[in-house]
PDB file of C-alpha atoms and ligand atoms in Angstrom:
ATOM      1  CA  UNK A 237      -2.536 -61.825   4.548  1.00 83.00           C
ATOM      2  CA  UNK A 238      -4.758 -58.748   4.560  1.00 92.00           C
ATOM      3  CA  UNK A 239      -4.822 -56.684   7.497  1.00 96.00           C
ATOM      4  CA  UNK A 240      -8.163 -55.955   9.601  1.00 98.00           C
ATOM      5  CA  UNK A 241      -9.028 -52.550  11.192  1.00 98.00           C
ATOM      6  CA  UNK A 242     -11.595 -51.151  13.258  1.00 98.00           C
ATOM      7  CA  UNK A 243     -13.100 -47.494  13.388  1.00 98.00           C
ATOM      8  CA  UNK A 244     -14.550 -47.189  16.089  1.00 98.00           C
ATOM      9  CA  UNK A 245     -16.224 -43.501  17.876  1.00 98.00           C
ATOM     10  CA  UNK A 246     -19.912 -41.647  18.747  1.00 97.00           C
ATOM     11  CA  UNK A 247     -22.265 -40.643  15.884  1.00 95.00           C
ATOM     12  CA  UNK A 248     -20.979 -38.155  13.994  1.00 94.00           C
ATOM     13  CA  UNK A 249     -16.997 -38.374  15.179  1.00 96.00           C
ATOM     14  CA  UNK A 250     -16.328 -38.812  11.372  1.00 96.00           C
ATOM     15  CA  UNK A 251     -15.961 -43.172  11.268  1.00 97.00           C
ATOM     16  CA  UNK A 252     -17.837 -42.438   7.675  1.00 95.00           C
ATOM     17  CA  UNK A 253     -15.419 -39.569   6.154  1.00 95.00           C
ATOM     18  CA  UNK A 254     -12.244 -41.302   7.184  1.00 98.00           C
ATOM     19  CA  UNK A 255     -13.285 -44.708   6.110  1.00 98.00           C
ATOM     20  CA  UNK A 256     -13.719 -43.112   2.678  1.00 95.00           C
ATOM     21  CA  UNK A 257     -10.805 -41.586   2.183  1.00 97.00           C
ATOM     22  CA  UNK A 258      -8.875 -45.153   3.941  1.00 98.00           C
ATOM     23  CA  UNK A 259     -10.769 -47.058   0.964  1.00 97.00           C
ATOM     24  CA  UNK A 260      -9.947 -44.249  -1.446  1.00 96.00           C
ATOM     25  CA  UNK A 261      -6.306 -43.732  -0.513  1.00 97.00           C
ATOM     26  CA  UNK A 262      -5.272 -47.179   0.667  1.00 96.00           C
ATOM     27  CA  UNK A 263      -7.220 -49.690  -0.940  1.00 95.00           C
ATOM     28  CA  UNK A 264      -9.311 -50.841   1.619  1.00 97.00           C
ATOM     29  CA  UNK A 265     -12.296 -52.874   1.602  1.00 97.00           C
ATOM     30  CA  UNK A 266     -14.463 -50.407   3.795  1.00 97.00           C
ATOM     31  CA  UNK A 267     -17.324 -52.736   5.126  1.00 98.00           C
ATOM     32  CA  UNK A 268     -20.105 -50.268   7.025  1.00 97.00           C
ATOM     33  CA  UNK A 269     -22.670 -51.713   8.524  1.00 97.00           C
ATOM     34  CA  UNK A 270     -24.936 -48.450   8.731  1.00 95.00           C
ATOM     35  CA  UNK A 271     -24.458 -48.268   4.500  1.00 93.00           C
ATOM     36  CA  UNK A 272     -25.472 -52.049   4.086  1.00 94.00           C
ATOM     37  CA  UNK A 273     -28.730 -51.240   6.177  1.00 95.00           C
ATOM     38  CA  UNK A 274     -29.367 -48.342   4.593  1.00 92.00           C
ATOM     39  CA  UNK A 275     -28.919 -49.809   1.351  1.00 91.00           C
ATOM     40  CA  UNK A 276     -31.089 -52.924   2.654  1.00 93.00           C
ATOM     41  CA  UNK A 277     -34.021 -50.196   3.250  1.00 93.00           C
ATOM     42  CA  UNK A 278     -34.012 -47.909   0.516  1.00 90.00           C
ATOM     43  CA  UNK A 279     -34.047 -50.978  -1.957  1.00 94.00           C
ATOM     44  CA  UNK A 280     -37.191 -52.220   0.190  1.00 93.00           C
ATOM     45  CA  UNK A 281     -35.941 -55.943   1.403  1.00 90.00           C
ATOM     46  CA  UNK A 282     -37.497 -57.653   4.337  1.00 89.00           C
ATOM     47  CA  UNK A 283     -34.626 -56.593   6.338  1.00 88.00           C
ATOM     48  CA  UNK A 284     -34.015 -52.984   5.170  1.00 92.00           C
ATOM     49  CA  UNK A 285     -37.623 -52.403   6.228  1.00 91.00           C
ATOM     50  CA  UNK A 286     -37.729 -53.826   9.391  1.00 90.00           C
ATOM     51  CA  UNK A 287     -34.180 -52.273  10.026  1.00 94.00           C
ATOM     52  CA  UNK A 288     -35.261 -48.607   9.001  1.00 93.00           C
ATOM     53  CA  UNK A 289     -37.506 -47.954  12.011  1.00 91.00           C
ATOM     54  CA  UNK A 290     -35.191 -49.102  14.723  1.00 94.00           C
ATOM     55  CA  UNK A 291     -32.521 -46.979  12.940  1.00 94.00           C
ATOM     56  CA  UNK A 292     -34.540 -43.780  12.612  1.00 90.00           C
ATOM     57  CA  UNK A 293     -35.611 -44.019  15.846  1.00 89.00           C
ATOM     58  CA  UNK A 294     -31.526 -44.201  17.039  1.00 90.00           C
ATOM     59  CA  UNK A 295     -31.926 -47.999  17.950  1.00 93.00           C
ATOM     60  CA  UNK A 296     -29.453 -50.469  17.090  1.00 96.00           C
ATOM     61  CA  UNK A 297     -30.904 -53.727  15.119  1.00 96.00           C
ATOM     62  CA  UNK A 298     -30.670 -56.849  16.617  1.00 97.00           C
ATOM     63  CA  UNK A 299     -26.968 -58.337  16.894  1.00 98.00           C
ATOM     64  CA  UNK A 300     -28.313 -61.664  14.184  1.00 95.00           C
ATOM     65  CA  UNK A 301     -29.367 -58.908  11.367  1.00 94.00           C
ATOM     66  CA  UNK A 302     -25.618 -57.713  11.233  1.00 97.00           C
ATOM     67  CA  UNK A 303     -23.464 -60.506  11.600  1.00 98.00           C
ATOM     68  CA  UNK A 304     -24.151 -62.524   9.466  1.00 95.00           C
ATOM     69  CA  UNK A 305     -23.644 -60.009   6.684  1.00 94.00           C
ATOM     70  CA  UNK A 306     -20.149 -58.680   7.992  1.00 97.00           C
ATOM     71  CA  UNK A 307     -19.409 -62.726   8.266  1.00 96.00           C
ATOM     72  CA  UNK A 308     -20.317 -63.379   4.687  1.00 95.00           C
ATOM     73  CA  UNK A 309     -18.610 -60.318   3.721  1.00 95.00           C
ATOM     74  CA  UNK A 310     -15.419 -61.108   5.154  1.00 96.00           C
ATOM     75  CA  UNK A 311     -15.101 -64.600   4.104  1.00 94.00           C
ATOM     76  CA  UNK A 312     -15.839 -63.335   0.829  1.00 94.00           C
ATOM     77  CA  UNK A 313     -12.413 -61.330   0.545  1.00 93.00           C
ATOM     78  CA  UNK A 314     -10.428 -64.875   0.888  1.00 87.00           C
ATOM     79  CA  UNK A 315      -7.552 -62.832   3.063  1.00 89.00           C
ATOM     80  CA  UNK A 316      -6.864 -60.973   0.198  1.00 89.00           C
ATOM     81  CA  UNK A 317      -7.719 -57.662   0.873  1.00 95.00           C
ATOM     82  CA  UNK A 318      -7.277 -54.544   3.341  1.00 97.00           C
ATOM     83  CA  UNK A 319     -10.748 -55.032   5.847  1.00 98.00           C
ATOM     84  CA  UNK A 320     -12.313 -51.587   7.785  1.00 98.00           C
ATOM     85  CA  UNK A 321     -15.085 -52.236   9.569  1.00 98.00           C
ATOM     86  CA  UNK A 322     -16.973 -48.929  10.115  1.00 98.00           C
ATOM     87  CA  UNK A 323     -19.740 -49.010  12.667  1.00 98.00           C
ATOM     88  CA  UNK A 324     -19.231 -53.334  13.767  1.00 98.00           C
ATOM     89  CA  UNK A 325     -18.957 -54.191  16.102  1.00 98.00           C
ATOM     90  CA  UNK A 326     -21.431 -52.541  18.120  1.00 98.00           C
ATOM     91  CA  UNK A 327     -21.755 -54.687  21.057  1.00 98.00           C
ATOM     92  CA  UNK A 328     -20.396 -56.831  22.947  1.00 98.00           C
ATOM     93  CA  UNK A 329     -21.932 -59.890  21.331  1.00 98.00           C
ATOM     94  CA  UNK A 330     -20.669 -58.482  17.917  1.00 98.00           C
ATOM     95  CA  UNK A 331     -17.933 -58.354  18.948  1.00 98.00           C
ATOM     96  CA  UNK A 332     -17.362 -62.227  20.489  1.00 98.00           C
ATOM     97  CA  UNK A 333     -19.270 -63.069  16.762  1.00 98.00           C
ATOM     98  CA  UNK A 334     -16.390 -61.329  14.970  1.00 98.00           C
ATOM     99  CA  UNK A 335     -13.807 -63.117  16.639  1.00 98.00           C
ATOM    100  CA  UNK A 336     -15.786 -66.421  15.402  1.00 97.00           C
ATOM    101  CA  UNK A 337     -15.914 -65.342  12.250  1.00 96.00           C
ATOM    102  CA  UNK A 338     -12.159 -64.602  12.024  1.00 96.00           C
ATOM    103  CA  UNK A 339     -11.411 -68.104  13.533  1.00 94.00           C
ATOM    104  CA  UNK A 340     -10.225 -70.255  10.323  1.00 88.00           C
ATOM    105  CA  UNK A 341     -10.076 -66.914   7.913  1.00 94.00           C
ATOM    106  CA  UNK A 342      -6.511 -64.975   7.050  1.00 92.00           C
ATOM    107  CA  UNK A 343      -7.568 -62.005   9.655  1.00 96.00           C
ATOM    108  CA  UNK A 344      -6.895 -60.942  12.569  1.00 96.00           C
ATOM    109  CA  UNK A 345      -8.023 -57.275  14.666  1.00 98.00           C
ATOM    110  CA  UNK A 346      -4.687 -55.427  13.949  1.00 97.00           C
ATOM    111  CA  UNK A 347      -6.028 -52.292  15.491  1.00 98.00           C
ATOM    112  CA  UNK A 348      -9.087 -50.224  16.955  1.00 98.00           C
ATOM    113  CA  UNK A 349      -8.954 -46.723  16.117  1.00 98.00           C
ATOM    114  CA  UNK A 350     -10.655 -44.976  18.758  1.00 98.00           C
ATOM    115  CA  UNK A 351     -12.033 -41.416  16.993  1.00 98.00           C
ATOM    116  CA  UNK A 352     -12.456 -39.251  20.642  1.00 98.00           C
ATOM    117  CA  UNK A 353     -14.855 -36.080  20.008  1.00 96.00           C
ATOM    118  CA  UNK A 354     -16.460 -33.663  22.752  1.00 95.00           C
ATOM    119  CA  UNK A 355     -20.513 -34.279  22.729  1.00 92.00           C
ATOM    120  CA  UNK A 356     -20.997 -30.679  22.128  1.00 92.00           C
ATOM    121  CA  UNK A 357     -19.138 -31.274  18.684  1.00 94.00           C
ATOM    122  CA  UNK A 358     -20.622 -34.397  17.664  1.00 94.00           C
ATOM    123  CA  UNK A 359     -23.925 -32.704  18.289  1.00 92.00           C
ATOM    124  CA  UNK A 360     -23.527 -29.843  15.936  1.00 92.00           C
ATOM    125  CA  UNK A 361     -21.831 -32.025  13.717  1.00 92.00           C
ATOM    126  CA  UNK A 362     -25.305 -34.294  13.000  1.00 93.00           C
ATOM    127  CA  UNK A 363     -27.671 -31.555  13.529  1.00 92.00           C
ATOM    128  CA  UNK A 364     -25.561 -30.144  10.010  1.00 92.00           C
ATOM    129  CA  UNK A 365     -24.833 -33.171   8.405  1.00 93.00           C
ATOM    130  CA  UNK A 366     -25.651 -33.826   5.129  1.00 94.00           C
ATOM    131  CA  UNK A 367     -24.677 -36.876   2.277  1.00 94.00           C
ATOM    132  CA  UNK A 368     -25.079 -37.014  -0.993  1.00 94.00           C
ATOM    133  CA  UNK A 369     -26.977 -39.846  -2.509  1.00 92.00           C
ATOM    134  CA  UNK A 370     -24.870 -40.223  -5.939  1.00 93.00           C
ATOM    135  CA  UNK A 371     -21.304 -40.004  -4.350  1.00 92.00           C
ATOM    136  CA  UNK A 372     -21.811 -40.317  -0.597  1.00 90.00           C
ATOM    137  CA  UNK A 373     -19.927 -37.636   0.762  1.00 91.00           C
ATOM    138  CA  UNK A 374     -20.281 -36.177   3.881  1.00 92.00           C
ATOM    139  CA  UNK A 375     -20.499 -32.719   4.721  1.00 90.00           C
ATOM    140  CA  UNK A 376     -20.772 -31.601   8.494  1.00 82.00           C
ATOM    141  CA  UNK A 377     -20.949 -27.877   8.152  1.00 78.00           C
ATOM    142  CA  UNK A 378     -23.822 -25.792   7.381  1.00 83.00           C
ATOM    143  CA  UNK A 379     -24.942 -26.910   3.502  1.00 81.00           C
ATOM    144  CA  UNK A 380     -28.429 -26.406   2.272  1.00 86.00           C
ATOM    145  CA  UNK A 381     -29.870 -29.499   1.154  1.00 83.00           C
ATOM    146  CA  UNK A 382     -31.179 -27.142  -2.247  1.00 83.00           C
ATOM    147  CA  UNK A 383     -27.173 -26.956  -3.093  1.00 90.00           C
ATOM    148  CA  UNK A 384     -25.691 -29.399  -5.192  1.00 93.00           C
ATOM    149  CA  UNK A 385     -23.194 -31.940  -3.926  1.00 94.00           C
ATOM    150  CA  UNK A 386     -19.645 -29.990  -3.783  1.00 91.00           C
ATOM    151  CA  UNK A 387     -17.472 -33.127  -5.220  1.00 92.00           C
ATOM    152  CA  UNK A 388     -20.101 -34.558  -7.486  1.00 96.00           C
ATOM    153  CA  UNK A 389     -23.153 -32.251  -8.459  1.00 95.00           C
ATOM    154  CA  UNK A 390     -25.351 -34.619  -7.221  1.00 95.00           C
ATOM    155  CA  UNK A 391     -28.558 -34.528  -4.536  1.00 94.00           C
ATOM    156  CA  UNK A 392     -27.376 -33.795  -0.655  1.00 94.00           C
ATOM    157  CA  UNK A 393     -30.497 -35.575   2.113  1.00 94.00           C
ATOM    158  CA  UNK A 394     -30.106 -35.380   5.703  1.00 94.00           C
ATOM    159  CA  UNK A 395     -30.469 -38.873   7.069  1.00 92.00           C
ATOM    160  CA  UNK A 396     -33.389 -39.966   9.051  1.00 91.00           C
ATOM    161  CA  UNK A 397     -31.739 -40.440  12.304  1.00 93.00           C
ATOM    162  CA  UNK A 398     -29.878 -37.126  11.873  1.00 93.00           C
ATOM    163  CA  UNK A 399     -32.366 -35.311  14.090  1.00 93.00           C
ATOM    164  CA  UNK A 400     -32.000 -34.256  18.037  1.00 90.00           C
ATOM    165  CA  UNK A 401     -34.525 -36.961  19.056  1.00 89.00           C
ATOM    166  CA  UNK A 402     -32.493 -39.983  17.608  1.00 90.00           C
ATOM    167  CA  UNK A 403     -29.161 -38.553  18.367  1.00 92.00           C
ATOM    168  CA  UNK A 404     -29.626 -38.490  22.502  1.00 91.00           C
ATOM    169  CA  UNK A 405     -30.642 -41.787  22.361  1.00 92.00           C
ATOM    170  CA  UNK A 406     -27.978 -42.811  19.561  1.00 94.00           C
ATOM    171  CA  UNK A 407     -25.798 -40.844  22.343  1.00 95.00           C
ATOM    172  CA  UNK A 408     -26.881 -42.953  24.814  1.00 95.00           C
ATOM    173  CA  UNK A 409     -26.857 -46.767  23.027  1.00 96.00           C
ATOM    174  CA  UNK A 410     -23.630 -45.838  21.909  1.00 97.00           C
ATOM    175  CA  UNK A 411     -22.293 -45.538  25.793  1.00 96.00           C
ATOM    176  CA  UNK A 412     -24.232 -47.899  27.203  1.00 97.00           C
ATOM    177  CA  UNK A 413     -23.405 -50.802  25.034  1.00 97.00           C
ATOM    178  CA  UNK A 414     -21.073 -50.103  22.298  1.00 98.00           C
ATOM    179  CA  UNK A 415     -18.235 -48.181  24.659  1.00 97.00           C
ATOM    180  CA  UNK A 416     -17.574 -51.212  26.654  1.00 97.00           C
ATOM    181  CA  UNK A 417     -16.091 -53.162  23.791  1.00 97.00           C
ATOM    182  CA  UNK A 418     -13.329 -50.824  23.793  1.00 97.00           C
ATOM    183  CA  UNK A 419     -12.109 -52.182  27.103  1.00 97.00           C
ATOM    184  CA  UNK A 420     -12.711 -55.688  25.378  1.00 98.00           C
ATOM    185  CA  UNK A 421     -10.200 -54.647  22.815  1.00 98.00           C
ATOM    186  CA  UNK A 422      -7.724 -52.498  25.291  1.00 98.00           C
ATOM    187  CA  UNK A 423      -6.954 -55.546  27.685  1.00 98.00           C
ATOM    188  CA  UNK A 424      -5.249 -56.626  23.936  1.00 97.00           C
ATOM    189  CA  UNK A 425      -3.411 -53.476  23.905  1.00 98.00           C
ATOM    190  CA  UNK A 426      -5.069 -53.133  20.404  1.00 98.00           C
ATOM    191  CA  UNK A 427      -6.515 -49.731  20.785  1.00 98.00           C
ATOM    192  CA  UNK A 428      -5.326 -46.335  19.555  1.00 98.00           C
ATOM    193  CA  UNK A 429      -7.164 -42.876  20.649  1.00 98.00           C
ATOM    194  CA  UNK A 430      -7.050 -40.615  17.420  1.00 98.00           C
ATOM    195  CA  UNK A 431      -7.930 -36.761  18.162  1.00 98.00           C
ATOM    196  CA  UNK A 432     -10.807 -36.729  15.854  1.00 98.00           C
ATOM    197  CA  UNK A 433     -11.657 -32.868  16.832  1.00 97.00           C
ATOM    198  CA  UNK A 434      -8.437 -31.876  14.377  1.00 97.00           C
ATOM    199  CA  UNK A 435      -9.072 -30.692  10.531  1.00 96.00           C
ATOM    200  CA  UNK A 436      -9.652 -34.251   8.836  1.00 96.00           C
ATOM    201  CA  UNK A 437      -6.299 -34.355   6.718  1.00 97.00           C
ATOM    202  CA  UNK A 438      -4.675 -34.423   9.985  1.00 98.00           C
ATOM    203  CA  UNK A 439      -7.026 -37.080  11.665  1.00 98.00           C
ATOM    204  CA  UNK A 440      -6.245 -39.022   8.203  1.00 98.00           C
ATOM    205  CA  UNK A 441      -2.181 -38.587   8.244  1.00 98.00           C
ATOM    206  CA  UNK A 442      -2.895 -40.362  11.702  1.00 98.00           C
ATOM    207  CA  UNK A 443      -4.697 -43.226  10.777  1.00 98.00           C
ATOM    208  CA  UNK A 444      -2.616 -43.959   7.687  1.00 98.00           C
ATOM    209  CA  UNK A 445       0.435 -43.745   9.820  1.00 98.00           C
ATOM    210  CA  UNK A 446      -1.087 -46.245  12.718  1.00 98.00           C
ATOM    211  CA  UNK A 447      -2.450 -48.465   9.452  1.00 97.00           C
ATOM    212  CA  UNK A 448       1.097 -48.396   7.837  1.00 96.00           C
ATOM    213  CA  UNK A 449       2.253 -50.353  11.396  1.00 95.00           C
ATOM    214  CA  UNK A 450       0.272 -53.510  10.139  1.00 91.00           C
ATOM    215  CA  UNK A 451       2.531 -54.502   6.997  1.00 78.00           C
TER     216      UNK A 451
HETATM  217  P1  AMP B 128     -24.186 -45.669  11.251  1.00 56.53           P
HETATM  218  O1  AMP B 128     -24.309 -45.315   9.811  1.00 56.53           O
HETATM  219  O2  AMP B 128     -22.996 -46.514  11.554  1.00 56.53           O
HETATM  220  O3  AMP B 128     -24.273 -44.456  12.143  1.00 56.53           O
HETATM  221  O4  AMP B 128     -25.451 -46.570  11.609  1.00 56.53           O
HETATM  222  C1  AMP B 128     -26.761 -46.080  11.496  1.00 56.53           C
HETATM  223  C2  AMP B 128     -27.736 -46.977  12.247  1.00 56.53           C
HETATM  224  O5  AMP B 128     -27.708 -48.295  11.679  1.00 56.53           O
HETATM  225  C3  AMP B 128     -27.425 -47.189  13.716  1.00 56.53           C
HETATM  226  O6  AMP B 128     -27.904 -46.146  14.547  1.00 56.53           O
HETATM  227  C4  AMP B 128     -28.149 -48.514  13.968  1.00 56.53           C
HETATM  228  O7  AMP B 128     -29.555 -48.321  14.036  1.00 56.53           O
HETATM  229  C5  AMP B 128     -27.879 -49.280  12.687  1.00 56.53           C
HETATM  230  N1  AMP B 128     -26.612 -50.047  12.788  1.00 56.53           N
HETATM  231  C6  AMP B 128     -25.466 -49.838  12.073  1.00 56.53           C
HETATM  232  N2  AMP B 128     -24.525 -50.719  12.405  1.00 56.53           N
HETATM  233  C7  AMP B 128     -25.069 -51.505  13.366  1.00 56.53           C
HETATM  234  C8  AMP B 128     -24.585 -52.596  14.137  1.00 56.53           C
HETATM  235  N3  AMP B 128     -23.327 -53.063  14.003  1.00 56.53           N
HETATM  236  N4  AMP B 128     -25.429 -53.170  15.036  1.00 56.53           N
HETATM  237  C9  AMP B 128     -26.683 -52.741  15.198  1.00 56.53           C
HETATM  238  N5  AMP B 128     -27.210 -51.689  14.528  1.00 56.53           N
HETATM  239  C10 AMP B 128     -26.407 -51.081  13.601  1.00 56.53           C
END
């Protein structure tokens, strides 16, 4: 039976660099709802284009658009694989859907990791960030966008909510209606509160070690 995590934190407290290395490292299947719609839009579907505005203006899409996809997703894997979901759920509703969607499948939550980062540093974070379009990494220091990527060679964009309009209202979904679901997933003593201020090898050695529980 595979195991089921969720990474959960604010814009920019590094969900996307740590779910890369746990699907890198460990094996995981790292599901990202942000990376589906994104993909959705830049390939021009009915849903990636009616999903880009919302997201570039720091909304969240409605709850129907997204879980479907993470259902289909996870019944998909059969049990047989590692699950992170990175960025789902993202309300409250998303969350009561995932917990229909596990009824009947191999999974289970197993744990919430809870990435905790001062606003100050999730702001300066975004306002650098930059990912590269071949290999997806992320870099959240100052990098030009004219350098190449630093792992790969390829192009580095800044992302079109990556801007100080979208992120105080990103800021303020996120508390509003996606913090509440950690209380959701507290009262089942599932939660863990990972430092995510810390250099990320360390925030990493944490996760694997809280993942490692779940054998
Ligand atoms: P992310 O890459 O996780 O920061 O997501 C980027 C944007 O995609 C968000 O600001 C939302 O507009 C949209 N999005 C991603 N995941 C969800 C979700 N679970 N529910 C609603 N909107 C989402």
């Amino acid at each position: 039976m595979g195991r089921l995590a969720i990474i959960f934190g604010p814009p920019g407290s590094g969900k996307g660099t740590q779910s890369r290395l746990v699907s890198d490292s460990l094996d995981f299947c790292h599901l990202s709802t942000g990376d589906m719609l994104r993909e959705a839009s830049n390939i021009g579907s009915d849903l990636g284009l009616k999903a880009r505005e919302l997201m570039d203006s720091g909304n969240l899409v409605p709850d129907d658009m997204v879980n479907g996809i993470v259902a289909a997703h996870i019944h998909g894997l059969d049990g047989k694989k590692d699950v992170l979901l990175d960025g789902y759920p993202r309300t409250m509703e998303q969350a009561y859907a995932l917990d229909r969607s596990l009824m009947g499948t191999q999974y289970n939550v197993n744990v919430v990791l809870s990435l905790t980062v001062r606003d100050s540093v999730l702001k300066e974070r975004i306002l650098n960030r930059k990912v590269c379009t071949s290999c997806g990494s992320i870099f959240g220091v100052p990098v030009s966008v004219l350098e190449p990527c630093g792992n790969c060679g390829g192009k580095l964009v800044v992302r079109g909510d990556d801007n100080l309009e979208a992120l105080s209202d990103r800021l303020q979904v996120y508390r509003e209606r996606t913090l509440p679901i950690l209380n959701f997933y507290s009262d089942r003593g599932l939660v863990v509160v990972i430092d995510a201020e810390r250099p990320v090898p360390e925030i990493f050695s944490s996760i694997s070690k809280e993942l490692s529980k779940f054998y």
